């Protein structure tokens, strides 16, 4: 299993949710991210299980079936630099 790495571009210290795709983690603000995608807005309103993993008090949501490269490109469209 590959070691986990933080996205160099999409790891925001003020983020409050961590999305993990493959071995890459993206730390984002729920409010900013869900503003662009209603499916995540709905997901973020659900309570997290008590045993949900966390990093720095942020819940970690694992997103299987996608690639970190795809998510980096996708986030670039949502968070233009």
Backbone as a printed PyTorch tensor [residue, N CA C, xyz], in Angstrom:
tensor([[[  0.8460,  -1.1870,   0.0000],
         [  0.0000,   0.0000,   0.0000],
         [  0.8870,   1.2450,   0.0000]],

        [[  0.5700,   2.2000,  -0.8690],
         [  1.3710,   3.4120,  -1.0130],
         [  1.2040,   4.3160,   0.2070]],

        [[  2.2710,   5.0230,   0.5940],
         [  2.1330,   5.9730,   1.7090],
         [  1.2180,   7.1270,   1.3130]],

        [[  0.4990,   7.6560,   2.2820],
         [ -0.4120,   8.7760,   2.0240],
         [  0.3850,  10.0570,   1.8320]],

        [[ -0.0510,  10.8650,   0.8710],
         [  0.5910,  12.1520,   0.6240],
         [ -0.4700,  13.2450,   0.5960]],

        [[ -0.0640,  14.4290,   1.0070],
         [ -0.9500,  15.5920,   0.9590],
         [ -0.7860,  16.2750,  -0.3870]],

        [[ -1.8890,  16.6470,  -0.9770],
         [ -1.8330,  17.3820,  -2.2330],
         [ -1.0820,  18.6920,  -2.0160]],

        [[ -0.1190,  18.9630,  -2.8670],
         [  0.6410,  20.2070,  -2.7540],
         [ -0.2280,  21.4150,  -3.0940]],

        [[ -1.1810,  21.2330,  -4.0060],
         [ -2.0140,  22.3450,  -4.4620],
         [ -3.3040,  22.5100,  -3.6700]],

        [[ -3.8600,  21.4070,  -3.1770],
         [ -5.1980,  21.4540,  -2.5760],
         [ -5.2000,  20.9050,  -1.1570]],

        [[ -4.2930,  21.4210,  -0.3500],
         [ -4.2670,  21.1460,   1.0840],
         [ -4.3180,  22.5140,   1.7550]],

        [[ -5.5180,  22.8830,   2.2060],
         [ -5.7220,  24.1980,   2.8070],
         [ -5.7680,  24.0480,   4.3230]],

        [[ -4.8970,  24.7800,   5.0210],
         [ -4.8110,  24.6590,   6.4780],
         [ -6.1330,  24.9590,   7.1700]],

        [[ -6.9720,  25.7950,   6.5600],
         [ -8.2640,  26.1140,   7.1650],
         [ -9.3690,  25.1630,   6.7010]],

        [[ -9.0030,  24.1340,   5.9480],
         [ -9.9830,  23.1530,   5.4970],
         [-10.5320,  22.3440,   6.6610]],

        [[-11.7490,  21.8080,   6.4910],
         [-12.3710,  21.0310,   7.5690],
         [-12.8920,  19.6740,   7.0990]],

        [[-12.4550,  19.2400,   5.9090],
         [-12.7680,  17.8930,   5.4050],
         [-11.5770,  17.4390,   4.5570]],

        [[-11.2480,  16.1710,   4.6590],
         [-10.1600,  15.6140,   3.8590],
         [-10.7460,  14.5500,   2.9420]],

        [[-10.5520,  14.7420,   1.6480],
         [-10.9620,  13.7530,   0.6610],
         [ -9.7190,  12.9680,   0.2670]],

        [[ -9.8060,  11.6540,   0.3440],
         [ -8.6730,  10.8100,  -0.0270],
         [ -9.0090,  10.0450,  -1.2930]],

        [[ -8.1750,  10.2360,  -2.3110],
         [ -8.3190,   9.5460,  -3.5880],
         [ -6.9980,   8.8340,  -3.8480]],

        [[ -7.0650,   7.5180,  -3.9770],
         [ -5.8690,   6.6960,  -4.0350],
         [ -5.0460,   7.0210,  -2.7930]],

        [[ -3.7890,   7.4030,  -2.9420],
         [ -2.9670,   7.7140,  -1.7670],
         [ -2.8160,   9.2160,  -1.5470]],

        [[ -3.5740,  10.0240,  -2.2960],
         [ -3.4850,  11.4820,  -2.1820],
         [ -4.6460,  12.0240,  -1.3620]],

        [[ -4.3160,  12.9440,  -0.4600],
         [ -5.3370,  13.5740,   0.3720],
         [ -5.4510,  15.0520,   0.0180]],

        [[ -6.7020,  15.5080,  -0.0650],
         [ -7.0230,  16.8990,  -0.3740],
         [ -7.7760,  17.4670,   0.8260]],

        [[ -7.2620,  18.5440,   1.4240],
         [ -7.9450,  19.1690,   2.5730],
         [ -8.6480,  20.4250,   2.0750]],

        [[ -9.9770,  20.4000,   2.1910],
         [-10.8080,  21.4560,   1.6240],
         [-11.7810,  21.9890,   2.6650]],

        [[-12.3460,  23.1510,   2.3850],
         [-13.4170,  23.6930,   3.2180],
         [-14.7370,  23.1310,   2.7110]],

        [[-15.4960,  22.4950,   3.5950],
         [-16.7880,  21.9110,   3.2010],
         [-17.6670,  22.9440,   2.5110]],

        [[-17.7410,  24.1430,   3.0770],
         [-18.6590,  25.1550,   2.5450],
         [-18.2830,  25.5620,   1.1250]],

        [[-17.0180,  25.7830,   0.8630],
         [-16.5870,  26.1830,  -0.4730],
         [-16.7870,  25.0560,  -1.4700]],

        [[-16.4220,  23.8440,  -1.0630],
         [-16.5190,  22.7020,  -1.9630],
         [-17.9700,  22.3600,  -2.2710]],

        [[-18.8080,  22.3220,  -1.2500],
         [-20.2040,  21.9240,  -1.4620],
         [-21.0050,  22.9940,  -2.1990]],

        [[-20.5240,  24.2320,  -2.1980],
         [-21.1910,  25.2990,  -2.9390],
         [-21.2200,  24.9620,  -4.4330]],

        [[-20.2130,  24.2410,  -4.9030],
         [-20.1040,  23.9130,  -6.3180],
         [-20.7760,  22.5980,  -6.6870]],

        [[-20.9690,  21.7060,  -5.7160],
         [-21.5040,  20.3730,  -6.0160],
         [-22.5530,  19.9810,  -4.9960]],

        [[-23.8040,  19.9270,  -5.4220],
         [-24.8860,  19.6240,  -4.4850],
         [-24.7750,  18.2250,  -3.8980]],

        [[-24.2080,  17.2680,  -4.6240],
         [-24.0770,  15.9160,  -4.0750],
         [-23.2110,  15.9290,  -2.8200]],

        [[-22.1780,  16.7550,  -2.7960],
         [-21.3430,  16.8420,  -1.6040],
         [-22.0350,  17.6500,  -0.5180]],

        [[-22.8070,  18.6500,  -0.8840],
         [-23.5550,  19.4100,   0.1200],
         [-24.4650,  18.4600,   0.8870]],

        [[-25.1570,  17.5850,   0.1620],
         [-26.0350,  16.6070,   0.8100],
         [-25.2410,  15.6340,   1.6720]],

        [[-24.1090,  15.1620,   1.1680],
         [-23.2870,  14.2170,   1.9220],
         [-22.7580,  14.8510,   3.2080]],

        [[-22.3470,  16.1100,   3.1370],
         [-21.7570,  16.7690,   4.2960],
         [-22.7790,  17.0650,   5.3880]],

        [[-24.0740,  17.0410,   5.0670],
         [-25.0840,  17.2840,   6.0970],
         [-25.3740,  16.0330,   6.9180]],

        [[-24.9550,  14.8670,   6.4200],
         [-25.1680,  13.6210,   7.1590],
         [-24.1610,  13.5080,   8.2960]],

        [[-24.5760,  12.9800,   9.4420],
         [-23.6130,  12.7940,  10.5270],
         [-22.6060,  11.7090,  10.1610]],

        [[-21.3630,  11.9230,  10.5670],
         [-20.3250,  10.9340,  10.3050],
         [-20.3590,   9.8580,  11.3770]],

        [[-20.0450,   8.6270,  11.0090],
         [-19.9850,   7.5620,  12.0220],
         [-18.9420,   7.8930,  13.0910]],

        [[-19.1670,   7.4060,  14.2880],
         [-18.2650,   7.6900,  15.4060],
         [-16.8580,   7.1700,  15.1540]],

        [[-16.7260,   6.1050,  14.3910],
         [-15.4020,   5.5250,  14.1490],
         [-14.7550,   6.0340,  12.8590]],

        [[-15.2840,   7.0960,  12.2890],
         [-14.7360,   7.6680,  11.0560],
         [-13.3100,   8.1600,  11.3160]],

        [[-12.3560,   7.8330,  10.4250],
         [-10.9850,   8.3070,  10.6400],
         [-10.9070,   9.8300,  10.5250]],

        [[ -9.9910,  10.4120,  11.2740],
         [ -9.7740,  11.8550,  11.2180],
         [ -8.2790,  12.1390,  11.1470]],

        [[ -7.9620,  13.3100,  10.6240],
         [ -6.6020,  13.8410,  10.6300],
         [ -6.7270,  15.2860,  11.0660]],

        [[ -6.0120,  15.6490,  12.1280],
         [ -6.0680,  17.0150,  12.6540],
         [ -7.5140,  17.4480,  12.8730]],

        [[ -8.3220,  16.5520,  13.4300],
         [ -9.7400,  16.7730,  13.7390],
         [-10.6260,  16.9700,  12.5110]],

        [[-10.1330,  16.6310,  11.3310],
         [-10.9330,  16.6970,  10.1060],
         [-11.3240,  15.2820,   9.6960]],

        [[-12.6020,  15.0500,   9.3830],
         [-12.9900,  13.7210,   8.9010],
         [-12.3310,  13.4180,   7.5590]],

        [[-11.9810,  12.1560,   7.3720],
         [-11.3810,  11.6980,   6.1210],
         [-12.4330,  10.8960,   5.3550]],

        [[-12.7250,  11.3340,   4.1320],
         [-13.6830,  10.6470,   3.2700],
         [-12.8930,  10.0100,   2.1300]],

        [[-12.9170,   8.6830,   2.0630],
         [-12.2040,   7.9570,   1.0110],
         [-13.1230,   7.8300,  -0.1990]],

        [[-12.6170,   8.2300,  -1.3540],
         [-13.3850,   8.1980,  -2.5990],
         [-12.7690,   7.1510,  -3.5310]],

        [[-13.2880,   5.9380,  -3.5050],
         [-12.7300,   4.8800,  -4.3600],
         [-13.1900,   5.0280,  -5.8090]],

        [[-12.4330,   4.4340,  -6.7060],
         [-12.8530,   4.3790,  -8.1010],
         [-12.3930,   5.5350,  -8.9660]],

        [[-11.7590,   6.5340,  -8.3880],
         [-11.2470,   7.6680,  -9.1490],
         [ -9.7330,   7.7020,  -9.0170]],

        [[ -9.1040,   8.5690,  -9.8010],
         [ -7.6580,   8.7340,  -9.6780],
         [ -7.3480,  10.0960,  -9.0630]],

        [[ -6.2140,  10.1760,  -8.4000],
         [ -5.7830,  11.4400,  -7.8100],
         [ -5.5520,  12.4800,  -8.9000]],

        [[ -5.0570,  12.0460, -10.0420],
         [ -4.8320,  12.9720, -11.1520],
         [ -6.1510,  13.5770, -11.6310]],

        [[ -7.1900,  12.7490, -11.7570],
         [ -8.5040,  13.2650, -12.1540],
         [ -9.0210,  14.2800, -11.1480]],

        [[ -8.8680,  13.9910,  -9.8550],
         [ -9.3500,  14.9080,  -8.8280],
         [ -8.5480,  16.2000,  -8.8120]],

        [[ -7.2560,  16.1290,  -9.0820],
         [ -6.4450,  17.3450,  -9.1440],
         [ -6.9370,  18.2400, -10.2790]],

        [[ -7.2240,  17.6520, -11.4220],
         [ -7.7610,  18.4290, -12.5510],
         [ -9.1460,  18.9820, -12.2310]],

        [[ -9.9820,  18.1580, -11.6240],
         [-11.3350,  18.5640, -11.2480],
         [-11.2980,  19.7320, -10.2590]],

        [[-10.4560,  19.6190,  -9.2390],
         [-10.3570,  20.6930,  -8.2460],
         [ -9.7930,  21.9660,  -8.8620]],

        [[ -8.9470,  21.8250,  -9.8780],
         [ -8.4320,  22.9970, -10.5850],
         [ -9.5340,  23.7880, -11.2670]],

        [[-10.5920,  23.0990, -11.6910],
         [-11.7290,  23.7890, -12.3060],
         [-12.5800,  24.5020, -11.2590]],

        [[-12.6360,  23.9360, -10.0510],
         [-13.4390,  24.5320,  -8.9810],
         [-12.6850,  25.6420,  -8.2600]],

        [[-11.3900,  25.4410,  -8.0530],
         [-10.5530,  26.4050,  -7.3400],
         [ -9.4890,  26.9510,  -8.2890]],

        [[ -9.8760,  27.7940,  -9.2590],
         [ -8.8700,  28.3060, -10.1990],
         [ -7.8360,  29.1540,  -9.4790]],

        [[ -6.6330,  29.0870,  -9.9680],
         [ -5.5360,  29.8420,  -9.3320],
         [ -5.3040,  31.1410, -10.0560]]])
